[in-house]
Amino acid sequence: MGSEFEPIVPAYEKIEGGLLGNVRLVWKSFTTSLSLLENARLAFPLLMYFVIKLCIALLYLVSVREPLSSFWAIFLPGTSGEVVSHYPEHLLLMQVILRRLDIFLEIFVHVLFQAVTIALVAAALAGERKTLGSGFRLSASRYPHLIGTVFLSSVSIQVCVLAPDLLLRHLLGPGSGEIATAGAIILGLFAQAFFLYSIPAIIVTRDGLFRAIRKSFSLTGRTLLYTYLLVGIPFILTVPTLLLSFKTRLIAFRLSPEVLIYVLLASELMQLIATYLIVSASTVTYIRRSETEGTE
Amino acid sequence: MKEIRKGKGTSLLPLSVALIAACLMLVAGACGEREQNPRYAAEKSLFNARKTRDRLLQGTVASEFIDQVVDNYRKIVQEHRSSMKQHEGLEEIVVTAQIELAELEFRAQRFTDARNDFEEAAELAQGIPRARANAIYSAAVIAELMEDTNTAIELYKRFYGDYLNRESLEGTAAMNTRYLITPLKLSELYLGSGSEAESNEWLTAGKAAYDYLIENASDTAIVKEMHFNLLTCQLQGKEWQQALETIRELRARYREPADRASLWYLEAKILLEGTNEPQKALERFLGLSEELPDSREASIALLSAGNIEFSRRHYAPAKQLYQRLIDRFPDRTAEVVEAEWQLALLAEAQDNWVDASLRYKSIYTKYSNTLQGLEAPLRIAENYKNKGETDAANAAFNQAIEHFNGIIESQVSQSVKILAEKHLVRAYTEQGKWTEAADRLLELPDRYPDYIRFRDNYLLAASIFEQELGNNERAAEILRICQTRYPGTELALEAERQYNRIKVK
C-alpha cells in the first residue's frame, strides 16, 4: 500500500518504444483510470447514461401496441409500426432500431455525460473536489462545441467505416465482405483516435471546437500507436457482443428471441466499461501531456 | 503531484449499483408485460411451435416429438379461441395455428386427424375467407386421398356452395385457380361411385362456371386456365368432336411450347381413345416427340406410340419405340419403367420367356418401389404356376413375399407400403396360403388406420375363412368384430348381412 500522500496517478512517462512498450503504457493509463474509481462519483455520469439507455430499452420492450410501436418504426423507414409490434420481429428489430436511435443520443446526450466524466476526472487528477452539478454546468456551457466535435467525429468515423466497403466492392466485387469489415474497423478506430482528445481539450483547457480538434489531431499524430491502442483495446471488449448483434436471426431461431434482450444488456454494459476506460484514460493522457510538453 | 481526495462521492456507489440493478430487473421483467398482450403472447407460442416443427421436419429432433409439436399447436388454439374475436390480430394467429397443425398431421400421414383439423380450421376461420377456403378444400383433398368418397363429395360441395357461386367466382380464382377444378373433382367422384347422372350435372355446372370466367375474368392467366378446365370438362364428358374443336381453338390462341405440347398430346389421346383412329393418333404422338423433344409430353408420346404398335402386334417397331424412349429419357423413371415393362410383355408375347423373365427381374431390382416393380415378381411366379412348374412357382412366390416384406420394412412412403401390402396378400392367396393371407388382411386396418379401404379386409378375411378354410365360426367372429369396430357404416351393415347368412347355415 502506498502512503496517504502517494499519488494514484503515476508520473508522466515518455511515450516511446515499440508495440509492447505502448501496450504497457496504455495498460497503465487504464489501471490509473480504474484506480480513480475509488471516488465513485467519477463513474456516476456514465452510469446515469447507462440507466437512460436501459430505460429506453425498457420502453422499447413494452411497446408492443400502437402508437408507441409506430414511434419506433420511424427509425426503420419503410417499416410500419404494426410490423414492429409483432413477435419475434419486435425483438429482431430491437438492435437495429436502438442503434439508429443511438446516433442521435451519441451526438446530443452521451457527449454531455462524457464531458461531465472528463471534468470530474480532471478535477480528481488536480486534487480538487467537483460536484456532479458543477460538472454538468461546465459541460452545458461547452455544449455547442461538444456537439460540434462529436458530429464531426461521427461523420469521419462513418466515412471511414463505409469507404473500404464501397472501394473494395468496386475493385474486388461482392466477395470482399470480410476484408471490407476488417478495413472498416481499422479505419474507424483511426478516425476515433484522431478525435479522441478533442472533448478533453474543450472541457479541460476550455478550447473552442476547431482548436480542440487541431490539438487532438496534433497529439494523436505524435502518439499514434499509443492513442490507437487506447481506443483499440477497449473496443476489443465490445467485439463479442458486437458479433452477437450481427447474428440476431440465428440467435432468435436457434436459441430464443428473448436471448437478444440479454445480448443488448451485455452490449450496453461492455459499452459502459469501454467508454469509461477511453474517456478517463484519454483525459489522463491529455492532462499529463499538456502539463509536460503542451499539446500543440 | 496532488493526492486525490476521496470525498462524499464514495457513498454514491451503492446507490448507483441499486439503480442499475433495478433497471436491469425492469428490462428483464418487461417481457412479462408483453405477455399480458394476448396477441403478442399467442405470436410467441406460435413462433415456438413453428421452431419445434421445423426441427422435426429437418430431422434434427426424433420423429417421436411429433405429438409434442401437435400439442404445442393445440394449446395455442385452445388457449385463445374463446377470446380471439376480442383482440385485433388474434383470430389470424389462432386460425394459422390450426391450419399449420393440420398440415403437420398431413405430412405425418395422419390423414384422419389432418382432415378433422382442417374442418376445425374452417369453423374457426369464419371471418377469414381465404383461410376458410384453404381449410375446406384441403379437408376435401385429404378425404379424396383417403378414398373416403362420401366425405370428399360433401366437402367439395360445401366449397362449391360457399366459394364458387357467380358472385365469388373471380375472387376465388384469384385466391387459387386450383379451387376452380372443384366441379371436375365432384364429377369424377360421382362417376367413380357409379352416379353418371350426377357426374354429368357437375360437368355442366363446371362448364357454366368456366364459360362465365372466360367471358368476364380480367386476369389472362385465369382465362387461360379456364379454357383448359373447359377442355377437361369435354374430355371427362366424352364430347370428343367438341374437344377436338376446342383444342384447335386453343392451339391458335396459346403458342407457348408447354401449351402446344399438352394440346398436341391431348389431341392424339382423343384420336386414340375417343374417336378410335389409332393410325392418326400414332402419327400425332410421333410428331409430338420429334417436334417438341424437350417437352414433358415427348416421352409419354413415345410410350403411347409404342403401345399402339404393340396392340397391333407390330412388335419390331414397338420395341424400337420403347428402346428409343429409354435411351432418350433415362431420367424419366415413370415412363422408362413402363417401357421396360412393355418390353418384357413384348418378349412374352413373342414366346421369349428367358428374355421376359430377365427383364422382369431387372424391373423389380431397379425399380422396386414402383407398381411395375411390385408386379414383376408375381408375374414370374404366375408364369411358373401356369406352366405347372410347382417347385419353381413356390420358390418364385417365396422370393416375391420376401421382396414385398423388404419394401414394407424399409423407409418408403405409406402409399408404396400399402401397395406392397396388397401385393403381399396377393402372393399369399395365389400361392394358396390362405391362413397367412387372412391373418395379414386382418392386421392391415390397425397398421394403416388412415387408409379406409383396408377396413373392407374384414369381409375378405371372413370370406377366406368361410370359403377357402371352411371355418365358419372364425368367419362369423371376424364379421362381429367388424360390426363392433365400425358401427353405423355401410361396411357394418354388409358385415351383419354376411354374419346372418353364415349363421343360417
PDB file of N, CA and C in Angstrom, chain A residues 4-5 7-10 36 38-41 44 47 50-51 54-55 58 61-62 64-65 85-88 90-91 124-127 129 132 252-258 261-262 265 288, chain B residues 1-13 15-17 19-20 23-31 33-40 43-45 47-48 51 55 87-89 93:
ATOM      1  N   GLU A   4      -0.585   7.746   2.321  1.00  0.00           N
ATOM      2  CA  GLU A   4      -1.799   8.517   2.031  1.00  0.00           C
ATOM      3  C   GLU A   4      -1.530   9.618   1.018  1.00  0.00           C
ATOM      4  N   PHE A   5      -0.266  10.069   0.992  1.00  0.00           N
ATOM      5  CA  PHE A   5       0.068  11.199   0.106  1.00  0.00           C
ATOM      6  C   PHE A   5       0.719  10.763  -1.203  1.00  0.00           C
ATOM      7  N   PRO A   7       0.841   9.736  -4.810  1.00  0.00           N
ATOM      8  CA  PRO A   7      -0.135   9.981  -5.879  1.00  0.00           C
ATOM      9  C   PRO A   7      -0.640   8.674  -6.508  1.00  0.00           C
ATOM     10  N   ILE A   8      -1.929   8.661  -6.815  1.00  0.00           N
ATOM     11  CA  ILE A   8      -2.502   7.491  -7.510  1.00  0.00           C
ATOM     12  C   ILE A   8      -2.056   7.521  -8.970  1.00  0.00           C
ATOM     13  N   VAL A   9      -2.056   8.719  -9.539  1.00  0.00           N
ATOM     14  CA  VAL A   9      -1.687   8.836 -10.960  1.00  0.00           C
ATOM     15  C   VAL A   9      -0.167   8.832 -11.064  1.00  0.00           C
ATOM     16  N   PRO A  10       0.387   7.917 -11.835  1.00  0.00           N
ATOM     17  CA  PRO A  10       1.835   7.860 -11.938  1.00  0.00           C
ATOM     18  C   PRO A  10       2.390   9.071 -12.688  1.00  0.00           C
ATOM     19  N   LEU A  36      -8.923   5.528 -10.178  1.00  0.00           N
ATOM     20  CA  LEU A  36      -9.648   6.777  -9.882  1.00  0.00           C
ATOM     21  C   LEU A  36     -11.074   6.501  -9.400  1.00  0.00           C
ATOM     22  N   GLU A  38     -12.010   4.845  -7.132  1.00  0.00           N
ATOM     23  CA  GLU A  38     -12.173   4.843  -5.671  1.00  0.00           C
ATOM     24  C   GLU A  38     -13.096   5.983  -5.285  1.00  0.00           C
ATOM     25  N   ASN A  39     -13.045   7.010  -6.100  1.00  0.00           N
ATOM     26  CA  ASN A  39     -14.022   8.090  -5.940  1.00  0.00           C
ATOM     27  C   ASN A  39     -15.194   7.760  -6.868  1.00  0.00           C
ATOM     28  N   ALA A  40     -16.218   7.148  -6.302  1.00  0.00           N
ATOM     29  CA  ALA A  40     -17.306   6.589  -7.115  1.00  0.00           C
ATOM     30  C   ALA A  40     -18.039   7.651  -7.922  1.00  0.00           C
ATOM     31  N   ARG A  41     -17.924   8.909  -7.470  1.00  0.00           N
ATOM     32  CA  ARG A  41     -18.588   9.992  -8.185  1.00  0.00           C
ATOM     33  C   ARG A  41     -18.199  10.008  -9.681  1.00  0.00           C
ATOM     34  N   PHE A  44     -20.380   8.036 -11.903  1.00  0.00           N
ATOM     35  CA  PHE A  44     -21.802   8.336 -11.885  1.00  0.00           C
ATOM     36  C   PHE A  44     -22.373   8.885 -13.211  1.00  0.00           C
ATOM     37  N   LEU A  47     -22.777   6.093 -15.611  1.00  0.00           N
ATOM     38  CA  LEU A  47     -23.801   5.178 -15.089  1.00  0.00           C
ATOM     39  C   LEU A  47     -25.201   5.754 -15.330  1.00  0.00           C
ATOM     40  N   PHE A  50     -26.031   5.121 -18.773  1.00  0.00           N
ATOM     41  CA  PHE A  50     -26.337   3.694 -18.896  1.00  0.00           C
ATOM     42  C   PHE A  50     -27.787   3.428 -18.460  1.00  0.00           C
ATOM     43  N   VAL A  51     -28.170   4.063 -17.371  1.00  0.00           N
ATOM     44  CA  VAL A  51     -29.542   3.903 -16.876  1.00  0.00           C
ATOM     45  C   VAL A  51     -30.541   4.460 -17.898  1.00  0.00           C
ATOM     46  N   LEU A  54     -30.898   1.954 -20.555  1.00  0.00           N
ATOM     47  CA  LEU A  54     -31.718   0.820 -20.101  1.00  0.00           C
ATOM     48  C   LEU A  54     -33.198   1.194 -20.092  1.00  0.00           C
ATOM     49  N   CYS A  55     -33.480   2.420 -19.685  1.00  0.00           N
ATOM     50  CA  CYS A  55     -34.880   2.870 -19.667  1.00  0.00           C
ATOM     51  C   CYS A  55     -35.450   2.910 -21.085  1.00  0.00           C
ATOM     52  N   LEU A  58     -36.123  -0.539 -22.096  1.00  0.00           N
ATOM     53  CA  LEU A  58     -37.335  -0.974 -21.396  1.00  0.00           C
ATOM     54  C   LEU A  58     -38.582  -0.444 -22.094  1.00  0.00           C
ATOM     55  N   LEU A  61     -39.146  -2.371 -25.168  1.00  0.00           N
ATOM     56  CA  LEU A  61     -39.643  -3.733 -24.934  1.00  0.00           C
ATOM     57  C   LEU A  61     -41.133  -3.777 -24.595  1.00  0.00           C
ATOM     58  N   VAL A  62     -41.621  -2.739 -23.927  1.00  0.00           N
ATOM     59  CA  VAL A  62     -43.054  -2.764 -23.577  1.00  0.00           C
ATOM     60  C   VAL A  62     -43.933  -2.171 -24.687  1.00  0.00           C
ATOM     61  N   VAL A  64     -45.445  -2.875 -27.442  1.00  0.00           N
ATOM     62  CA  VAL A  64     -45.941  -3.849 -28.421  1.00  0.00           C
ATOM     63  C   VAL A  64     -47.313  -3.449 -28.952  1.00  0.00           C
ATOM     64  N   ARG A  65     -47.716  -2.244 -28.682  1.00  0.00           N
ATOM     65  CA  ARG A  65     -49.004  -1.757 -29.195  1.00  0.00           C
ATOM     66  C   ARG A  65     -48.788  -0.410 -29.872  1.00  0.00           C
ATOM     67  N   SER A  85     -44.572  -4.275 -33.906  1.00  0.00           N
ATOM     68  CA  SER A  85     -45.306  -4.753 -32.723  1.00  0.00           C
ATOM     69  C   SER A  85     -45.467  -6.275 -32.687  1.00  0.00           C
ATOM     70  N   HIS A  86     -45.077  -6.956 -33.758  1.00  0.00           N
ATOM     71  CA  HIS A  86     -45.266  -8.416 -33.797  1.00  0.00           C
ATOM     72  C   HIS A  86     -44.083  -9.169 -33.204  1.00  0.00           C
ATOM     73  N   TYR A  87     -44.371 -10.371 -32.736  1.00  0.00           N
ATOM     74  CA  TYR A  87     -43.330 -11.275 -32.255  1.00  0.00           C
ATOM     75  C   TYR A  87     -42.968 -12.227 -33.387  1.00  0.00           C
ATOM     76  N   PRO A  88     -41.718 -12.504 -33.691  1.00  0.00           N
ATOM     77  CA  PRO A  88     -40.499 -12.082 -32.999  1.00  0.00           C
ATOM     78  C   PRO A  88     -39.870 -10.820 -33.589  1.00  0.00           C
ATOM     79  N   HIS A  90     -40.452  -7.826 -33.246  1.00  0.00           N
ATOM     80  CA  HIS A  90     -40.237  -6.808 -32.218  1.00  0.00           C
ATOM     81  C   HIS A  90     -38.832  -6.929 -31.615  1.00  0.00           C
ATOM     82  N   LEU A  91     -38.432  -8.158 -31.349  1.00  0.00           N
ATOM     83  CA  LEU A  91     -37.112  -8.370 -30.751  1.00  0.00           C
ATOM     84  C   LEU A  91     -36.009  -8.411 -31.808  1.00  0.00           C
ATOM     85  N   ALA A 124     -10.283  15.350 -10.214  1.00  0.00           N
ATOM     86  CA  ALA A 124      -9.663  14.345  -9.338  1.00  0.00           C
ATOM     87  C   ALA A 124      -8.159  14.345  -9.519  1.00  0.00           C
ATOM     88  N   LEU A 125      -7.709  14.462 -10.781  1.00  0.00           N
ATOM     89  CA  LEU A 125      -6.265  14.488 -11.053  1.00  0.00           C
ATOM     90  C   LEU A 125      -5.615  15.722 -10.436  1.00  0.00           C
ATOM     91  N   ALA A 126      -6.373  16.820 -10.410  1.00  0.00           N
ATOM     92  CA  ALA A 126      -5.838  18.076  -9.853  1.00  0.00           C
ATOM     93  C   ALA A 126      -6.006  18.122  -8.343  1.00  0.00           C
ATOM     94  N   GLY A 127      -6.596  17.089  -7.764  1.00  0.00           N
ATOM     95  CA  GLY A 127      -6.815  17.038  -6.329  1.00  0.00           C
ATOM     96  C   GLY A 127      -7.931  17.955  -5.874  1.00  0.00           C
ATOM     97  N   ARG A 129     -12.101  19.071  -5.589  1.00  0.00           N
ATOM     98  CA  ARG A 129     -13.380  18.394  -5.372  1.00  0.00           C
ATOM     99  C   ARG A 129     -14.420  19.081  -6.236  1.00  0.00           C
ATOM    100  N   LEU A 132     -21.133  16.868  -9.034  1.00  0.00           N
ATOM    101  CA  LEU A 132     -21.755  16.494 -10.319  1.00  0.00           C
ATOM    102  C   LEU A 132     -22.418  17.701 -10.955  1.00  0.00           C
ATOM    103  N   ALA A 252     -32.104 -15.838 -32.567  1.00  0.00           N
ATOM    104  CA  ALA A 252     -33.551 -15.930 -32.347  1.00  0.00           C
ATOM    105  C   ALA A 252     -34.083 -17.302 -32.731  1.00  0.00           C
ATOM    106  N   PHE A 253     -33.636 -17.815 -33.860  1.00  0.00           N
ATOM    107  CA  PHE A 253     -34.218 -19.065 -34.355  1.00  0.00           C
ATOM    108  C   PHE A 253     -33.557 -20.305 -33.756  1.00  0.00           C
ATOM    109  N   ARG A 254     -32.252 -20.196 -33.417  1.00  0.00           N
ATOM    110  CA  ARG A 254     -31.587 -21.361 -32.823  1.00  0.00           C
ATOM    111  C   ARG A 254     -31.829 -21.417 -31.313  1.00  0.00           C
ATOM    112  N   LEU A 255     -31.761 -20.253 -30.664  1.00  0.00           N
ATOM    113  CA  LEU A 255     -31.956 -20.234 -29.210  1.00  0.00           C
ATOM    114  C   LEU A 255     -33.360 -19.719 -28.914  1.00  0.00           C
ATOM    115  N   SER A 256     -33.447 -18.399 -28.738  1.00  0.00           N
ATOM    116  CA  SER A 256     -34.764 -17.804 -28.487  1.00  0.00           C
ATOM    117  C   SER A 256     -34.648 -16.304 -28.741  1.00  0.00           C
ATOM    118  N   PRO A 257     -35.700 -15.669 -29.248  1.00  0.00           N
ATOM    119  CA  PRO A 257     -35.619 -14.217 -29.464  1.00  0.00           C
ATOM    120  C   PRO A 257     -35.333 -13.456 -28.170  1.00  0.00           C
ATOM    121  N   GLU A 258     -35.736 -14.034 -27.023  1.00  0.00           N
ATOM    122  CA  GLU A 258     -35.518 -13.350 -25.738  1.00  0.00           C
ATOM    123  C   GLU A 258     -34.027 -13.202 -25.427  1.00  0.00           C
ATOM    124  N   ILE A 261     -32.429  -9.833 -25.778  1.00  0.00           N
ATOM    125  CA  ILE A 261     -32.503  -8.832 -24.700  1.00  0.00           C
ATOM    126  C   ILE A 261     -31.223  -8.901 -23.867  1.00  0.00           C
ATOM    127  N   TYR A 262     -30.790 -10.122 -23.590  1.00  0.00           N
ATOM    128  CA  TYR A 262     -29.574 -10.274 -22.788  1.00  0.00           C
ATOM    129  C   TYR A 262     -28.343  -9.824 -23.572  1.00  0.00           C
ATOM    130  N   LEU A 265     -28.310  -6.111 -23.218  1.00  0.00           N
ATOM    131  CA  LEU A 265     -27.846  -5.698 -21.886  1.00  0.00           C
ATOM    132  C   LEU A 265     -26.326  -5.845 -21.781  1.00  0.00           C
ATOM    133  N   ARG A 288      -1.679  15.043 -18.664  1.00  0.00           N
ATOM    134  CA  ARG A 288      -0.236  14.827 -18.450  1.00  0.00           C
ATOM    135  C   ARG A 288       0.578  15.446 -19.576  1.00  0.00           C
TER     136      ARG A 288
ATOM    137  N   MET B   1       2.821  16.148  -7.486  1.00  0.00           N
ATOM    138  CA  MET B   1       1.532  15.523  -7.817  1.00  0.00           C
ATOM    139  C   MET B   1       0.595  15.597  -6.621  1.00  0.00           C
ATOM    140  N   LYS B   2      -0.584  16.100  -6.867  1.00  0.00           N
ATOM    141  CA  LYS B   2      -1.517  16.253  -5.747  1.00  0.00           C
ATOM    142  C   LYS B   2      -2.261  14.930  -5.506  1.00  0.00           C
ATOM    143  N   GLU B   3      -2.591  14.721  -4.256  1.00  0.00           N
ATOM    144  CA  GLU B   3      -3.326  13.489  -3.959  1.00  0.00           C
ATOM    145  C   GLU B   3      -4.787  13.641  -4.432  1.00  0.00           C
ATOM    146  N   ILE B   4      -5.335  12.563  -4.577  1.00  0.00           N
ATOM    147  CA  ILE B   4      -6.736  12.591  -4.992  1.00  0.00           C
ATOM    148  C   ILE B   4      -7.592  12.468  -3.770  1.00  0.00           C
ATOM    149  N   ARG B   5      -8.511  13.373  -3.642  1.00  0.00           N
ATOM    150  CA  ARG B   5      -9.356  13.341  -2.448  1.00  0.00           C
ATOM    151  C   ARG B   5     -10.485  12.338  -2.619  1.00  0.00           C
ATOM    152  N   LYS B   6     -10.747  11.675  -1.547  1.00  0.00           N
ATOM    153  CA  LYS B   6     -11.889  10.756  -1.583  1.00  0.00           C
ATOM    154  C   LYS B   6     -13.008  11.417  -0.815  1.00  0.00           C
ATOM    155  N   GLY B   7     -13.952  11.926  -1.512  1.00  0.00           N
ATOM    156  CA  GLY B   7     -14.993  12.709  -0.870  1.00  0.00           C
ATOM    157  C   GLY B   7     -16.260  11.917  -0.647  1.00  0.00           C
ATOM    158  N   LYS B   8     -17.384  12.643  -0.599  1.00  0.00           N
ATOM    159  CA  LYS B   8     -18.683  12.024  -0.344  1.00  0.00           C
ATOM    160  C   LYS B   8     -19.124  11.107  -1.483  1.00  0.00           C
ATOM    161  N   GLY B   9     -18.456  11.301  -2.646  1.00  0.00           N
ATOM    162  CA  GLY B   9     -18.829  10.523  -3.833  1.00  0.00           C
ATOM    163  C   GLY B   9     -18.859   9.039  -3.583  1.00  0.00           C
ATOM    164  N   THR B  10     -18.052   8.552  -2.654  1.00  0.00           N
ATOM    165  CA  THR B  10     -17.993   7.114  -2.391  1.00  0.00           C
ATOM    166  C   THR B  10     -19.376   6.573  -2.030  1.00  0.00           C
ATOM    167  N   SER B  11     -20.170   7.391  -1.356  1.00  0.00           N
ATOM    168  CA  SER B  11     -21.482   6.913  -0.921  1.00  0.00           C
ATOM    169  C   SER B  11     -22.464   6.759  -2.088  1.00  0.00           C
ATOM    170  N   LEU B  12     -22.084   7.304  -3.257  1.00  0.00           N
ATOM    171  CA  LEU B  12     -22.970   7.180  -4.426  1.00  0.00           C
ATOM    172  C   LEU B  12     -22.921   5.768  -5.025  1.00  0.00           C
ATOM    173  N   LEU B  13     -21.853   5.033  -4.720  1.00  0.00           N
ATOM    174  CA  LEU B  13     -21.669   3.728  -5.357  1.00  0.00           C
ATOM    175  C   LEU B  13     -22.822   2.759  -5.080  1.00  0.00           C
ATOM    176  N   LEU B  15     -25.770   3.413  -4.250  1.00  0.00           N
ATOM    177  CA  LEU B  15     -26.969   3.964  -4.886  1.00  0.00           C
ATOM    178  C   LEU B  15     -26.979   3.646  -6.383  1.00  0.00           C
ATOM    179  N   SER B  16     -25.795   3.845  -6.985  1.00  0.00           N
ATOM    180  CA  SER B  16     -25.685   3.579  -8.427  1.00  0.00           C
ATOM    181  C   SER B  16     -25.955   2.110  -8.725  1.00  0.00           C
ATOM    182  N   VAL B  17     -25.329   1.256  -7.915  1.00  0.00           N
ATOM    183  CA  VAL B  17     -25.496  -0.188  -8.139  1.00  0.00           C
ATOM    184  C   VAL B  17     -26.964  -0.567  -7.991  1.00  0.00           C
ATOM    185  N   LEU B  19     -29.555   1.346  -8.412  1.00  0.00           N
ATOM    186  CA  LEU B  19     -30.318   1.915  -9.540  1.00  0.00           C
ATOM    187  C   LEU B  19     -30.185   1.039 -10.792  1.00  0.00           C
ATOM    188  N   ILE B  20     -28.950   0.627 -11.045  1.00  0.00           N
ATOM    189  CA  ILE B  20     -28.710  -0.205 -12.237  1.00  0.00           C
ATOM    190  C   ILE B  20     -29.393  -1.558 -12.089  1.00  0.00           C
ATOM    191  N   CYS B  23     -32.925  -1.220 -12.814  1.00  0.00           N
ATOM    192  CA  CYS B  23     -33.187  -1.077 -14.262  1.00  0.00           C
ATOM    193  C   CYS B  23     -33.070  -2.417 -14.979  1.00  0.00           C
ATOM    194  N   LEU B  24     -32.021  -3.166 -14.619  1.00  0.00           N
ATOM    195  CA  LEU B  24     -31.833  -4.472 -15.263  1.00  0.00           C
ATOM    196  C   LEU B  24     -33.037  -5.369 -15.000  1.00  0.00           C
ATOM    197  N   MET B  25     -33.520  -5.319 -13.764  1.00  0.00           N
ATOM    198  CA  MET B  25     -34.683  -6.145 -13.421  1.00  0.00           C
ATOM    199  C   MET B  25     -35.917  -5.691 -14.189  1.00  0.00           C
ATOM    200  N   LEU B  26     -36.022  -4.379 -14.333  1.00  0.00           N
ATOM    201  CA  LEU B  26     -37.168  -3.850 -15.086  1.00  0.00           C
ATOM    202  C   LEU B  26     -37.132  -4.297 -16.543  1.00  0.00           C
ATOM    203  N   VAL B  27     -35.923  -4.241 -17.137  1.00  0.00           N
ATOM    204  CA  VAL B  27     -35.787  -4.645 -18.545  1.00  0.00           C
ATOM    205  C   VAL B  27     -36.123  -6.124 -18.686  1.00  0.00           C
ATOM    206  N   ALA B  28     -35.534  -6.935 -17.799  1.00  0.00           N
ATOM    207  CA  ALA B  28     -35.819  -8.382 -17.870  1.00  0.00           C
ATOM    208  C   ALA B  28     -37.301  -8.644 -17.625  1.00  0.00           C
ATOM    209  N   GLY B  29     -37.878  -7.876 -16.700  1.00  0.00           N
ATOM    210  CA  GLY B  29     -39.299  -8.068 -16.379  1.00  0.00           C
ATOM    211  C   GLY B  29     -40.221  -7.529 -17.440  1.00  0.00           C
ATOM    212  N   ALA B  30     -39.663  -6.737 -18.357  1.00  0.00           N
ATOM    213  CA  ALA B  30     -40.502  -6.140 -19.405  1.00  0.00           C
ATOM    214  C   ALA B  30     -41.162  -7.212 -20.252  1.00  0.00           C
ATOM    215  N   CYS B  31     -40.496  -8.367 -20.332  1.00  0.00           N
ATOM    216  CA  CYS B  31     -41.082  -9.474 -21.105  1.00  0.00           C
ATOM    217  C   CYS B  31     -42.440  -9.827 -20.520  1.00  0.00           C
ATOM    218  N   GLU B  33     -44.710  -7.951 -19.138  1.00  0.00           N
ATOM    219  CA  GLU B  33     -45.773  -7.035 -19.560  1.00  0.00           C
ATOM    220  C   GLU B  33     -46.251  -7.401 -20.960  1.00  0.00           C
ATOM    221  N   ARG B  34     -45.246  -7.780 -21.779  1.00  0.00           N
ATOM    222  CA  ARG B  34     -45.616  -8.101 -23.152  1.00  0.00           C
ATOM    223  C   ARG B  34     -46.504  -9.340 -23.206  1.00  0.00           C
ATOM    224  N   GLU B  35     -46.276 -10.274 -22.255  1.00  0.00           N
ATOM    225  CA  GLU B  35     -47.098 -11.483 -22.233  1.00  0.00           C
ATOM    226  C   GLU B  35     -48.561 -11.141 -21.964  1.00  0.00           C
ATOM    227  N   GLN B  36     -48.800  -9.981 -21.314  1.00  0.00           N
ATOM    228  CA  GLN B  36     -50.175  -9.611 -20.993  1.00  0.00           C
ATOM    229  C   GLN B  36     -50.956  -9.215 -22.248  1.00  0.00           C
ATOM    230  N   ASN B  37     -50.237  -8.953 -23.313  1.00  0.00           N
ATOM    231  CA  ASN B  37     -50.897  -8.666 -24.582  1.00  0.00           C
ATOM    232  C   ASN B  37     -51.184 -10.017 -25.247  1.00  0.00           C
ATOM    233  N   PRO B  38     -52.470 -10.437 -25.307  1.00  0.00           N
ATOM    234  CA  PRO B  38     -52.777 -11.801 -25.772  1.00  0.00           C
ATOM    235  C   PRO B  38     -52.259 -12.082 -27.184  1.00  0.00           C
ATOM    236  N   ARG B  39     -52.350 -11.074 -28.068  1.00  0.00           N
ATOM    237  CA  ARG B  39     -51.879 -11.309 -29.430  1.00  0.00           C
ATOM    238  C   ARG B  39     -50.385 -11.599 -29.437  1.00  0.00           C
ATOM    239  N   TYR B  40     -49.652 -10.800 -28.673  1.00  0.00           N
ATOM    240  CA  TYR B  40     -48.203 -10.971 -28.611  1.00  0.00           C
ATOM    241  C   TYR B  40     -47.852 -12.340 -28.005  1.00  0.00           C
ATOM    242  N   GLU B  43     -48.512 -14.992 -30.516  1.00  0.00           N
ATOM    243  CA  GLU B  43     -47.463 -14.981 -31.553  1.00  0.00           C
ATOM    244  C   GLU B  43     -46.217 -15.692 -31.044  1.00  0.00           C
ATOM    245  N   LYS B  44     -45.924 -15.452 -29.775  1.00  0.00           N
ATOM    246  CA  LYS B  44     -44.738 -16.093 -29.186  1.00  0.00           C
ATOM    247  C   LYS B  44     -44.915 -17.615 -29.144  1.00  0.00           C
ATOM    248  N   SER B  45     -46.102 -18.065 -28.725  1.00  0.00           N
ATOM    249  CA  SER B  45     -46.358 -19.510 -28.686  1.00  0.00           C
ATOM    250  C   SER B  45     -46.295 -20.104 -30.089  1.00  0.00           C
ATOM    251  N   PHE B  47     -44.571 -18.944 -32.621  1.00  0.00           N
ATOM    252  CA  PHE B  47     -43.167 -18.952 -33.039  1.00  0.00           C
ATOM    253  C   PHE B  47     -42.468 -20.188 -32.472  1.00  0.00           C
ATOM    254  N   ASN B  48     -42.710 -20.463 -31.199  1.00  0.00           N
ATOM    255  CA  ASN B  48     -42.045 -21.609 -30.569  1.00  0.00           C
ATOM    256  C   ASN B  48     -42.533 -22.935 -31.155  1.00  0.00           C
ATOM    257  N   LYS B  51     -40.879 -23.366 -34.441  1.00  0.00           N
ATOM    258  CA  LYS B  51     -39.460 -23.697 -34.294  1.00  0.00           C
ATOM    259  C   LYS B  51     -39.297 -25.205 -34.065  1.00  0.00           C
ATOM    260  N   ARG B  55     -37.677 -28.065 -36.700  1.00  0.00           N
ATOM    261  CA  ARG B  55     -36.638 -29.018 -36.296  1.00  0.00           C
ATOM    262  C   ARG B  55     -37.075 -30.444 -36.600  1.00  0.00           C
ATOM    263  N   HIS B  87     -59.549  -9.491 -29.495  1.00  0.00           N
ATOM    264  CA  HIS B  87     -58.260  -8.819 -29.662  1.00  0.00           C
ATOM    265  C   HIS B  87     -57.872  -8.800 -31.133  1.00  0.00           C
ATOM    266  N   GLU B  88     -57.506  -7.637 -31.597  1.00  0.00           N
ATOM    267  CA  GLU B  88     -57.161  -7.491 -33.011  1.00  0.00           C
ATOM    268  C   GLU B  88     -55.951  -8.365 -33.363  1.00  0.00           C
ATOM    269  N   GLY B  89     -56.080  -9.110 -34.438  1.00  0.00           N
ATOM    270  CA  GLY B  89     -54.959  -9.923 -34.914  1.00  0.00           C
ATOM    271  C   GLY B  89     -54.891 -11.310 -34.293  1.00  0.00           C
ATOM    272  N   ILE B  93     -53.984 -15.532 -35.851  1.00  0.00           N
ATOM    273  CA  ILE B  93     -52.965 -16.410 -35.256  1.00  0.00           C
ATOM    274  C   ILE B  93     -53.580 -17.761 -34.894  1.00  0.00           C
TER     275      ILE B  93
END
